[in-house]
Amino acid sequence: MKLATLSAFLAATATVFQTVSSISVNAIFDQHPLQLPLHDRKKPNIVFILTDDQDLHMSSLSYMPHLNSTLIQHGTLYNSHYVTTALCCPSRVSLWTGLLAHNTNVTDVNPPYGGYPKFVQRGFNDKWLPVWLNDAGYGTYYTGKLFNAHTVDNYDEPHVKGFTGSDFLLDPYTYQYRNATFQRNREKPMSHKGQYSTDVLAAKAYGFLDEAVERYEEESEPFFLAIAPVAPHSNVEFNSLDIINGPEFKTTAPLAADRHTHLFPDAKVPRTPNFNPDTPSGVNWIKKLEKQSENNVEYNDHFYRQRLRALQAVDEIVLNVTARLAEAGLLDDTYIIYTSDNGYHIGQHRLQPGKECGFEEDIAVPLIIRGPGVPKGEVVDGLVTTHVDLAPTLFSIAGIPLREEFDGTPIPLSYKRIKHQKKHGKREHAGVEYWGFALEEGEYGFSHHEGEDVKGYYTNNTYKALRLVGEDYSLYYSVWCNNEHELYDLDKDPYQLTNLYTNSTLIKDYELLGYPLKKVLGRLDALLFVLKSCTAETCQSPWSALHPSHHHHVSSLTEALDERFDEYYEEEVEKIRFDRCEQGYIVEAEGPQWDKSMGMRGGLRWSEWV
Ligand SMILES: *[C@@H]1O[C@H](CO)[C@@H](O)[C@H](O)[C@H]1NC(C)=O
Ligand SMILES: *[C@@H]1O[C@H](CO)[C@@H](O)[C@H](O)[C@H]1NC(C)=O
Ligand SMILES: *[C@@H]1O[C@H](CO)[C@@H](O)[C@H](O)[C@H]1NC(C)=O
Ligand SMILES: *[C@@H]1O[C@H](CO)[C@@H](O)[C@H](O)[C@H]1NC(C)=O
Ligand SMILES: *[C@@H]1O[C@H](CO)[C@@H](O)[C@H](O)[C@H]1NC(C)=O
Ligand SMILES: *[C@@H]1O[C@H](CO)[C@@H](O)[C@H](O)[C@H]1NC(C)=O
């Protein structure tokens, strides 16, 4: 194992709330504020809360009563929301640029493939959300973790652009819950040794909110405030920061604030069928994992409780921010968005605590939106939204024309639009991609000490995946860099334990949507083929790229399954294949590439038509 790759991780490395009761007239008439003439309204404010590694599928939301009472019950929970890369830095860059990782080429936490230096080198410091919002007249504020490899050494090379006010957590202290370093505006980094990171962050967030509210009242300047606590990420301790010989670090369970350490003594990771199963599951390195011992499982339950405890300080921030907005009379003019950079697994498929996989636990994250016109207490299922839809969503909230390069589209924020998109089978796909390492966290995970073997660190965790959800199907299809494939039918197998692709009996006999599995697979492979290298509109409507003819109107799996297209899918569209595994986006390693001449036009291929 190369030490250079290791350094990838280093730099990286119930009170009931009373004030929120007003019923918005917008909600009743489905009058989106954007439909009002510009001069009739002030632009709405935006508060964006971004947690680190928070799951949707291990019940973390049920342990956040304030989040529930202030946001979920007064807003909409988008229950099929996916990240497009299950790792902090790439996911955050995609979120704040509206571009998939293969279009940012920020695919890792550290150079050469990722981290803050790569973000800067790729020019995104001048082309990303805070800059655009600022240009559109917003006051822009950020506190907390931005990207990995944004450090006490490089924070001013150059400074992050686009913010009216900022106060960032910096590496290598980002993940030290009681030894954080923050860096405010153009000031020098400041250590907060001994203080609890999330509480330090809370005070900074309230300070920015007060400033923003004042400017809103005095100068009618709308605001965007991002609050990005490190919870519930694992705590990371460094024994040595020796970059040359490889850092020694250890990931431990996250730490709670003193007032929360006693909570949830009986909580355990939900014992779903995929929890530490008797039979191995997945492919590649995952399939080789051993069943976890009782001690290991007990430790992982402790790790789980620590996550829930660490989230309590975040839950208080949600309550306090909402209360402050209500006090200022701005709660109903403000969109509050709550999400996480990626999901998390503990014990499912025998995995140690961590992320980086394509399983549902890792790619599905909470997305809760409260604001003018957004349905209250609504849970939206089966409408796929992704992190690259968030920048376009914020643009539409702020009334800014969408950028042509966006890979996503605005998330519907009203009853009418949600209903319309569901009815027309819009939003069925999420393209998911990953390059490079997977790292197991916690006591039984990654360890590396001088002179010892490295354990809990896997390279070649490179894959392309497709999550597809329609009225009659819920599928996950992936192709790995060693050319292993996975296909799960989540309607019948929600815990992803039966890989249909590798079971020869099932390949022959299994039916999906009334068709043989093999036929459906051809469609899925083609769709993923497009998604893995798409840009802009092609990412938004990949079926249209496969069927550019206006005679076809193919916009869903069901429509693509029409037998008229059998020959095209079976014989003409190339199959996805990798030539080798790489730790970053090296196109030459990734086999055939989609180009639009491959699209089917009328009865002919586009290339034959022109
Ligand atoms: C939120 O609270 C309601 C009412 O107490 C409860 O029914 C619901 O399950 C809670 N939601 C979550 C996500 O825990
Ligand atoms: C705490 O942070 C300071 C820098 O702010 C650093 O010098 C010190 O080594 C850190 N302590 C630990 C235990 O990592
Ligand atoms: C929330 O606000 C209350 C009342 O101002 C304050 O006592 C408490 O410390 C705040 N909590 C956090 C986590 O900021
Ligand atoms: C393949 O699927 C069949 C039917 O579900 C099952 O009985 C069999 O055990 C599976 N084989 C493998 C190798 O998983
Ligand atoms: C990773 O993939 C490369 C290239 O495909 C191969 O040479 C190498 O042996 C693989 N490493 C492991 C640990 O599987
Ligand atoms: C992505 O960045 C890496 C590292 O700089 C580079 O080697 C690779 O060619 C880039 N990929 C693309 C598609 O530009």
XYZ file of C-alpha atoms and ligand atoms in Angstrom:
694
model
C 0.000 0.000 0.000
C 1.402 3.351 -0.989
C 1.785 5.931 1.700
C 0.755 8.585 -0.754
C -2.698 7.069 -0.882
C -2.818 7.014 2.878
C -2.278 10.702 3.025
C -5.557 10.831 1.133
C -7.249 10.410 4.433
C -4.921 12.540 6.482
C -5.462 15.967 5.085
C -8.751 14.587 4.948
C -8.297 12.827 6.635
C -38.165 17.965 24.061
C -39.093 21.045 24.221
C -42.184 21.537 22.125
C -41.558 24.433 19.858
C -44.337 26.996 19.906
C -43.412 29.834 17.623
C -43.811 28.048 14.329
C -47.470 27.822 13.594
C -48.392 30.257 10.889
C -49.957 28.671 7.848
C -48.545 30.033 4.683
C -51.029 31.316 2.160
C -48.630 30.186 -0.537
C -49.036 26.595 0.577
C -52.790 26.745 0.211
C -52.869 28.261 -3.244
C -49.708 26.567 -4.382
C -48.484 29.987 -5.280
C -44.764 29.676 -5.572
C -43.248 33.026 -4.666
C -41.267 32.916 -7.884
C -44.487 33.230 -9.826
C -45.038 36.688 -8.394
C -43.617 39.612 -10.347
C -40.111 40.445 -9.207
C -40.918 43.866 -7.798
C -43.651 42.413 -5.588
C -41.379 40.401 -3.439
C -38.127 40.354 -1.642
C -35.976 37.363 -2.496
C -36.402 34.595 0.057
C -33.640 33.777 2.512
C -31.939 30.398 2.594
C -30.509 28.515 5.553
C -28.702 25.328 4.566
C -27.729 22.831 7.251
C -25.274 20.188 6.040
C -24.276 17.376 8.377
C -21.372 15.011 7.800
C -21.999 11.278 7.210
C -25.598 11.281 8.433
C -27.686 8.227 7.493
C -31.282 8.035 6.363
C -31.567 4.282 6.865
C -30.282 3.766 10.409
C -33.020 5.887 12.011
C -30.904 8.922 12.883
C -33.855 11.221 12.146
C -35.976 9.577 14.846
C -33.477 10.762 17.420
C -33.775 14.424 16.453
C -37.035 15.707 17.965
C -36.394 19.374 17.150
C -35.581 18.616 13.545
C -38.820 16.710 13.435
C -41.032 19.359 15.040
C -39.517 22.383 13.293
C -38.600 21.085 9.829
C -40.121 17.681 9.052
C -43.593 18.526 10.353
C -43.485 21.996 8.811
C -41.822 20.964 5.593
C -41.286 18.077 3.179
C -39.084 15.037 3.665
C -37.792 13.845 0.293
C -37.418 10.185 1.002
C -35.667 9.133 -2.215
C -32.830 11.616 -2.129
C -29.393 10.400 -3.225
C -25.850 11.654 -3.194
C -24.012 11.122 -6.454
C -20.676 10.197 -4.825
C -20.640 8.733 -1.304
C -17.638 10.632 0.018
C -17.422 14.062 1.675
C -15.315 16.180 -0.641
C -16.514 15.035 -4.077
C -20.075 15.080 -2.820
C -19.765 18.606 -1.440
C -18.146 19.924 -4.604
C -20.991 18.382 -6.639
C -23.523 19.874 -4.261
C -22.138 23.421 -4.448
C -21.456 23.387 -8.217
C -24.439 21.409 -9.527
C -22.061 19.092 -11.426
C -21.506 15.359 -11.147
C -18.046 14.330 -9.980
C -17.001 13.196 -13.474
C -17.664 16.793 -14.562
C -15.831 18.423 -11.652
C -13.050 15.810 -11.617
C -12.891 16.407 -7.884
C -13.293 12.747 -7.032
C -11.321 12.251 -3.842
C -10.578 13.912 -0.513
C -6.980 14.788 -1.324
C -4.794 15.730 -4.306
C -4.122 14.701 -6.977
C -7.752 13.682 -7.424
C -9.549 15.827 -4.898
C -9.559 18.088 -1.871
C -9.591 21.871 -1.658
C -6.458 22.302 -3.834
C -8.104 20.361 -6.659
C -11.290 22.424 -6.288
C -9.189 25.574 -6.691
C -7.094 24.160 -9.515
C -10.222 23.245 -11.474
C -11.355 26.859 -11.268
C -14.405 26.259 -9.101
C -13.491 28.910 -6.557
C -14.819 31.353 -9.188
C -17.759 29.254 -10.392
C -19.788 27.908 -7.542
C -22.891 28.620 -5.574
C -21.770 31.309 -3.096
C -20.222 33.351 -5.910
C -23.400 33.066 -7.989
C -25.690 33.905 -5.057
C -23.467 36.808 -4.086
C -23.602 38.110 -7.665
C -27.390 37.862 -7.481
C -27.458 40.164 -4.459
C -27.383 37.665 -1.617
C -25.375 38.072 1.556
C -23.562 34.718 1.789
C -22.343 33.103 5.001
C -20.759 29.762 5.819
C -19.534 28.147 8.969
C -18.129 24.666 9.527
C -16.490 22.063 7.353
C -16.193 23.028 3.693
C -13.955 20.478 1.938
C -11.204 18.072 2.868
C -7.581 19.129 2.526
C -8.623 22.679 3.360
C -5.971 23.101 5.987
C -4.206 25.366 8.447
C -1.484 25.618 5.774
C -3.408 26.243 2.542
C -6.534 28.141 3.697
C -5.184 31.370 2.165
C -3.765 29.855 -1.026
C -6.144 31.316 -2.075
C -8.907 32.176 0.371
C -12.297 30.650 -0.374
C -14.283 33.038 -2.586
C -17.916 34.066 -2.602
C -18.707 34.607 1.052
C -19.731 37.773 2.850
C -18.771 36.017 6.063
C -17.077 32.676 6.633
C -15.653 30.690 9.527
C -14.279 27.343 8.395
C -13.206 24.239 10.251
C -9.704 23.382 9.054
C -7.786 20.140 8.631
C -6.091 18.366 10.255
C -8.319 19.299 13.215
C -11.682 19.142 11.443
C -12.615 15.809 13.014
C -11.372 16.508 16.521
C -14.584 17.154 18.411
C -12.678 18.763 21.264
C -9.756 20.357 19.496
C -11.165 22.138 16.487
C -9.449 24.922 14.589
C -11.653 27.539 12.920
C -10.595 30.231 10.487
C -12.732 33.357 10.170
C -12.884 35.626 7.080
C -9.294 36.737 6.366
C -8.083 36.123 9.911
C -5.536 33.577 11.149
C -6.733 30.115 12.200
C -7.755 29.845 15.834
C -7.675 26.755 18.020
C -10.644 25.893 20.219
C -8.917 23.237 22.260
C -11.147 21.763 24.923
C -14.376 23.262 23.564
C -17.042 21.159 21.908
C -16.811 21.707 18.152
C -20.540 21.797 17.370
C -21.210 24.320 20.162
C -18.418 26.585 18.912
C -19.963 26.312 15.474
C -23.450 27.080 16.838
C -22.300 30.391 18.308
C -20.666 31.318 15.000
C -23.820 30.415 13.083
C -26.013 32.577 15.330
C -23.551 35.452 14.958
C -23.765 35.268 11.163
C -27.531 34.926 11.323
C -27.802 38.088 13.441
C -25.594 39.964 10.979
C -27.580 38.657 8.010
C -30.926 39.541 9.600
C -29.707 43.060 10.320
C -28.666 43.584 6.711
C -31.946 42.123 5.552
C -33.868 44.588 7.707
C -31.725 47.603 6.898
C -30.747 47.031 3.289
C -33.245 44.408 2.115
C -30.315 42.132 1.343
C -31.518 38.507 1.286
C -29.179 35.946 2.831
C -27.809 32.474 2.346
C -26.363 30.890 5.477
C -24.735 27.447 5.414
C -24.126 25.645 8.696
C -21.910 22.572 8.334
C -21.144 20.774 11.603
C -18.791 17.832 11.585
C -21.297 15.588 13.407
C -21.905 12.713 13.216
C -18.566 11.969 11.457
C -16.142 9.777 13.401
C -13.573 11.473 15.613
C -10.098 11.323 14.091
C -7.003 11.350 16.257
C -3.526 11.709 14.876
C -0.539 10.067 16.463
C 1.760 11.526 13.893
C 1.305 13.941 11.032
C 4.354 12.639 9.234
C 3.231 13.010 5.640
C 6.440 11.586 4.195
C 6.372 8.315 6.110
C 2.618 8.150 6.308
C 0.455 9.637 8.966
C -0.669 7.526 11.879
C -4.245 8.164 12.660
C -7.146 6.450 14.239
C -10.839 6.938 13.706
C -12.905 6.526 16.856
C -16.574 6.945 17.626
C -17.754 10.565 17.477
C -17.846 12.505 20.749
C -20.935 14.036 22.305
C -21.274 17.258 24.277
C -21.132 16.562 28.022
C -24.849 17.217 28.395
C -25.646 14.414 25.918
C -23.251 11.636 26.888
C -25.860 9.728 28.919
C -28.550 9.564 26.264
C -29.957 6.501 24.466
C -28.149 3.835 26.531
C -30.136 1.073 24.830
C -30.001 2.236 21.234
C -28.576 -0.263 18.748
C -27.970 -0.349 15.020
C -31.293 -1.534 13.517
C -31.040 -5.311 13.035
C -32.180 -5.368 9.428
C -31.709 -8.608 7.436
C -28.490 -7.226 5.932
C -26.970 -6.551 9.353
C -23.910 -8.780 9.819
C -25.519 -11.502 7.683
C -24.547 -15.187 7.883
C -23.838 -15.253 4.166
C -21.447 -12.731 2.624
C -22.994 -10.198 0.243
C -21.902 -7.605 -2.296
C -18.928 -8.083 -4.612
C -15.197 -7.369 -4.683
C -13.643 -6.660 -1.257
C -17.031 -6.542 0.461
C -17.778 -10.152 -0.389
C -14.589 -11.197 1.390
C -15.432 -9.595 4.739
C -15.738 -11.919 7.704
C -18.783 -12.066 9.898
C -18.307 -9.695 12.835
C -17.691 -11.084 16.308
C -19.997 -10.313 19.221
C -17.468 -7.866 20.667
C -17.207 -6.140 17.337
C -20.986 -5.806 17.081
C -21.164 -4.468 20.630
C -18.506 -1.884 19.868
C -20.326 -0.872 16.696
C -23.534 -0.366 18.686
C -21.562 1.968 20.941
C -20.297 3.775 17.856
C -23.896 4.094 16.703
C -25.026 5.580 20.034
C -22.189 8.092 19.900
C -23.420 9.248 16.502
C -26.919 9.806 17.868
C -25.486 11.689 20.843
C -23.277 13.840 18.636
C -26.340 14.730 16.568
C -28.093 16.214 19.608
C -26.041 19.411 19.477
C -27.023 19.695 15.805
C -30.667 19.183 16.732
C -30.373 22.118 19.127
C -28.935 24.281 16.366
C -31.957 23.465 14.201
C -34.248 24.543 17.034
C -32.332 27.706 17.834
C -31.927 28.833 14.237
C -35.624 28.330 13.611
C -36.482 30.204 16.810
C -34.236 33.112 15.829
C -35.802 33.310 12.394
C -39.259 33.276 13.988
C -38.237 36.002 16.427
C -37.032 38.152 13.533
C -40.347 37.542 11.767
C -38.529 35.832 8.887
C -39.405 32.200 9.352
C -42.007 32.216 6.587
C -39.731 34.034 4.127
C -36.897 31.593 4.599
C -36.192 28.244 3.023
C -34.484 25.898 5.450
C -32.788 22.924 3.845
C -31.362 20.047 5.832
C -29.206 17.298 4.331
C -25.901 15.432 4.628
C -22.876 14.975 2.362
C -23.216 11.196 2.238
C -24.889 8.364 4.127
C -23.321 5.791 6.424
C -23.274 2.080 7.160
C -22.538 0.185 10.361
C -22.556 -3.583 10.135
C -24.727 -3.966 7.025
C -23.133 -6.479 4.644
C -20.600 -7.083 7.457
C -19.078 -3.655 6.859
C -17.307 -1.785 9.634
C -18.532 1.806 10.164
C -17.972 3.864 7.025
C -19.300 5.095 3.685
C -17.906 5.023 0.123
C -20.129 2.129 -0.984
C -23.082 2.177 -3.350
C -25.497 0.456 -0.995
C -28.657 2.275 -0.007
C -27.266 3.083 3.463
C -24.421 5.079 1.887
C -26.098 6.875 -0.984
C -29.508 7.757 0.467
C -29.419 10.771 2.774
C -32.042 12.883 4.512
C -33.356 15.847 2.545
C -35.825 18.068 4.349
C -37.012 21.391 2.968
C -39.210 23.888 4.740
C -40.179 27.213 3.217
C -42.727 29.296 1.335
C -45.109 27.016 -0.561
C -43.394 23.788 0.499
C -45.979 21.237 1.709
C -46.051 20.759 5.464
C -45.614 17.354 7.020
C -45.318 15.720 3.610
C -43.150 12.682 2.944
C -42.333 12.230 -0.736
C -41.486 8.698 -1.816
C -40.464 7.438 -5.220
C -39.451 10.800 -6.638
C -35.707 10.589 -7.103
C -33.761 13.731 -6.280
C -29.989 14.056 -6.014
C -27.327 16.374 -4.686
C -26.717 17.897 -8.133
C -30.330 19.081 -8.073
C -29.670 21.277 -5.057
C -27.746 24.127 -6.713
C -30.455 24.407 -9.416
C -33.076 24.322 -6.639
C -31.383 27.219 -4.851
C -31.173 29.097 -8.147
C -34.900 28.697 -8.651
C -35.575 29.830 -5.075
C -33.386 32.878 -5.631
C -34.935 33.587 -9.030
C -31.661 33.204 -10.929
C -31.784 31.717 -14.472
C -30.390 28.178 -14.415
C -26.871 27.644 -15.709
C -26.554 25.589 -18.865
C -23.899 23.314 -17.431
C -26.012 22.112 -14.472
C -26.283 18.322 -14.363
C -29.436 18.466 -12.242
C -32.784 20.219 -12.237
C -34.727 22.109 -9.555
C -36.484 19.902 -7.026
C -40.251 20.490 -7.024
C -41.206 22.518 -3.958
C -44.988 22.630 -4.146
C -47.813 20.072 -3.994
C -48.697 20.746 -7.578
C -45.213 20.268 -8.959
C -44.496 17.221 -6.821
C -47.742 15.630 -7.948
C -47.135 16.524 -11.582
C -43.614 15.090 -11.631
C -44.745 11.905 -9.903
C -47.642 11.427 -12.263
C -45.460 11.802 -15.325
C -42.802 9.447 -14.038
C -40.210 12.188 -13.969
C -37.215 11.794 -11.735
C -36.586 8.079 -11.762
C -32.795 7.996 -11.927
C -29.720 8.819 -9.889
C -26.273 8.286 -11.401
C -23.789 7.339 -8.711
C -20.024 7.141 -9.191
C -16.974 6.423 -7.093
C -13.217 6.229 -7.556
C -10.499 4.979 -5.277
C -10.377 3.927 -1.683
C -12.774 2.621 0.929
C -11.769 2.994 4.546
C -13.222 1.162 7.509
C -13.632 3.313 10.594
C -13.683 2.593 14.319
C -11.804 0.226 16.596
C -12.132 -2.730 14.198
C -11.487 -0.721 11.065
C -8.467 0.938 9.521
C -5.181 0.772 11.317
C -1.695 1.526 10.252
C 1.314 1.663 12.509
C 4.896 1.706 11.402
C 6.105 -1.758 10.534
C 2.621 -3.271 10.540
C 0.303 -4.328 7.761
C -2.356 -1.846 6.829
C -5.822 -3.141 7.505
C -9.280 -1.799 6.769
C -8.208 0.131 3.683
C -9.234 -0.994 0.198
C -8.182 0.414 -3.116
C -10.055 -0.395 -6.346
C -13.337 0.639 -4.773
C -14.090 2.179 -8.160
C -17.568 1.710 -9.623
C -20.406 3.285 -11.616
C -23.936 2.776 -10.391
C -27.497 3.531 -11.260
C -30.374 3.880 -8.824
C -33.673 3.687 -10.643
C -37.081 4.096 -9.009
C -40.393 3.996 -10.875
C -43.993 3.164 -10.119
C -43.358 -0.575 -10.624
C -39.663 -0.950 -9.991
C -36.860 -0.044 -7.652
C -33.470 -1.149 -8.935
C -29.785 -0.750 -8.226
C -27.307 -1.650 -10.949
C -23.555 -1.244 -10.727
C -20.423 -2.065 -12.679
C -17.100 -2.168 -10.872
C -13.639 -1.472 -12.223
C -12.801 -5.183 -11.993
C -15.915 -5.722 -14.145
C -17.976 -7.335 -11.446
C -21.648 -6.360 -11.700
C -24.460 -6.014 -9.210
C -28.199 -5.891 -9.747
C -30.650 -5.693 -6.870
C -34.427 -5.638 -7.129
C -35.191 -3.470 -4.110
C -38.946 -4.006 -4.304
C -38.386 -7.661 -3.475
C -34.977 -7.360 -1.852
C -34.817 -3.999 -0.057
C -31.670 -4.973 1.819
C -29.679 -5.798 -1.302
C -28.784 -9.343 -0.348
C -29.448 -11.124 -3.645
C -27.251 -10.049 -6.515
C -29.392 -11.085 -9.464
C -26.505 -10.578 -11.862
C -24.371 -13.415 -10.552
C -27.080 -15.997 -10.079
C -27.321 -18.002 -13.300
C -30.637 -19.548 -12.302
C -32.139 -16.140 -11.749
C -30.633 -14.639 -14.896
C -32.592 -17.281 -16.821
C -35.854 -17.244 -14.869
C -36.256 -13.886 -13.181
C -38.747 -11.427 -14.560
C -38.826 -7.689 -14.084
C -41.814 -5.656 -15.252
C -43.013 -8.783 -17.019
C -39.834 -9.082 -19.112
C -36.903 -11.459 -18.835
C -34.160 -10.067 -16.629
C -31.676 -10.120 -19.489
C -33.744 -7.734 -21.563
C -34.084 -5.269 -18.703
C -30.369 -5.497 -18.002
C -29.578 -4.286 -21.519
C -31.612 -1.139 -20.885
C -30.003 -0.534 -17.487
C -26.514 -0.960 -18.877
C -27.233 1.524 -21.662
C -28.678 4.055 -19.247
C -25.657 3.794 -16.980
C -23.401 3.979 -20.035
C -24.885 7.395 -20.778
C -24.886 8.571 -17.166
C -21.263 7.738 -16.456
C -20.007 10.368 -18.874
C -23.024 12.634 -19.386
C -23.038 16.406 -19.228
C -25.870 18.828 -18.477
C -29.080 17.934 -20.331
C -27.907 14.402 -21.025
C -27.541 13.830 -17.271
C -30.987 15.285 -16.698
C -32.724 13.231 -19.440
C -30.496 10.262 -20.269
C -33.263 8.306 -22.038
C -33.640 11.180 -24.481
C -29.963 10.869 -25.321
C -30.525 7.207 -26.172
C -33.654 8.135 -28.130
C -33.108 11.593 -29.619
C -35.880 11.078 -32.171
C -38.919 13.123 -31.370
C -41.002 10.163 -32.597
C -40.022 8.118 -29.601
C -40.720 10.021 -26.393
C -38.757 7.612 -24.287
C -38.325 9.003 -20.810
C -38.546 5.976 -18.551
C -37.447 2.376 -18.260
C -40.971 1.220 -19.018
C -41.013 3.105 -22.329
C -37.503 1.974 -23.238
C -38.586 -1.654 -22.854
C -40.759 -1.424 -25.969
C -39.835 -4.344 -28.234
C -39.203 -1.972 -31.146
C -35.956 -1.111 -29.385
C -34.789 -4.638 -28.571
C -32.301 -4.837 -31.394
C -30.871 -1.414 -30.628
C -30.254 -2.243 -26.982
C -29.163 -5.819 -27.529
C -26.871 -5.305 -30.462
C -25.965 -1.696 -30.975
C -25.356 0.046 -27.700
C -21.985 -0.883 -26.302
C -21.719 -2.494 -22.906
C -19.986 -0.819 -20.000
C -16.558 -2.164 -19.324
C -13.494 -1.014 -17.449
C -10.023 -1.762 -18.768
C -8.403 -1.431 -15.368
C -8.881 0.062 -11.930
C -7.683 3.568 -11.268
C -7.919 5.678 -8.136
C -9.246 8.698 -10.024
C -11.077 9.662 -13.190
C -8.679 8.374 -15.825
C -10.875 8.129 -18.892
C -8.624 5.672 -20.718
C -9.197 3.115 -17.960
C -12.954 3.307 -18.275
C -13.602 1.425 -21.513
C -15.957 2.617 -24.255
C -17.356 6.121 -23.856
C -20.826 7.269 -24.793
C -21.098 9.829 -27.495
C -24.239 11.208 -28.946
C -23.808 9.614 -32.350
C -24.804 6.386 -30.598
C -28.323 7.632 -29.951
C -31.162 5.918 -31.843
C -32.852 8.243 -34.300
C -36.106 7.052 -35.852
C -35.529 3.489 -36.956
C -31.918 4.363 -37.615
C -28.997 5.244 -35.502
C -28.131 8.898 -35.466
C -24.828 8.170 -37.205
C -26.649 6.583 -40.137
C -29.151 9.413 -40.299
C -26.729 12.291 -40.676
C -41.855 12.905 13.960
O -42.821 12.994 14.972
C -44.055 12.360 14.639
C -45.061 12.722 15.733
O -44.529 12.562 16.998
C -43.804 10.879 14.517
O -45.012 10.213 14.184
C -42.789 10.652 13.400
O -42.469 9.291 13.317
C -41.523 11.457 13.675
N -40.655 11.390 12.503
C -39.444 10.831 12.541
C -38.673 10.860 11.277
O -39.000 10.344 13.530
C -4.911 20.480 19.090
O -4.784 21.492 18.104
C -3.543 22.176 18.112
C -3.538 23.196 16.986
O -4.628 24.003 17.025
C -2.389 21.224 17.911
O -1.171 21.918 18.025
C -2.455 20.089 18.901
O -1.477 19.138 18.587
C -3.821 19.438 18.872
N -3.921 18.410 19.879
C -4.087 17.121 19.588
C -4.221 16.194 20.736
O -4.132 16.722 18.441
C -30.035 27.414 22.088
O -30.600 28.603 22.595
C -30.752 28.605 24.008
C -31.547 29.848 24.390
O -30.905 30.980 23.854
C -29.377 28.536 24.654
O -29.506 28.487 26.055
C -28.680 27.280 24.178
O -27.354 27.259 24.666
C -28.655 27.208 22.665
N -28.139 25.910 22.276
C -27.175 25.758 21.383
C -26.708 24.392 21.097
O -26.684 26.694 20.808
C -29.935 -18.324 -6.999
O -31.311 -18.047 -6.796
C -32.056 -19.186 -6.427
C -33.530 -18.800 -6.419
O -33.755 -17.704 -5.587
C -31.562 -19.648 -5.067
O -32.278 -20.794 -4.663
C -30.079 -19.970 -5.147
O -29.593 -20.276 -3.871
C -29.312 -18.804 -5.701
N -27.935 -19.197 -5.968
C -26.914 -18.492 -5.524
C -25.547 -18.998 -5.909
O -27.035 -17.482 -4.832
C -6.419 -3.070 -8.327
O -6.591 -3.000 -9.729
C -5.368 -2.993 -10.439
C -5.633 -2.653 -11.899
O -6.862 -3.120 -12.367
C -4.686 -4.344 -10.231
O -3.470 -4.364 -10.909
C -4.460 -4.532 -8.725
O -3.952 -5.816 -8.487
C -5.743 -4.370 -7.934
N -5.440 -4.342 -6.513
C -6.106 -5.051 -5.639
C -5.701 -4.911 -4.213
O -7.054 -5.756 -5.942
C -8.815 14.160 -13.619
O -7.727 14.595 -12.841
C -6.625 13.712 -12.879
C -5.583 14.234 -11.906
O -5.190 15.505 -12.235
C -6.098 13.611 -14.303
O -5.033 12.697 -14.336
C -7.220 13.121 -15.194
O -6.809 13.077 -16.525
C -8.417 14.032 -15.076
N -9.518 13.425 -15.808
C -10.157 14.084 -16.757
C -11.244 13.354 -17.439
O -9.882 15.230 -17.068
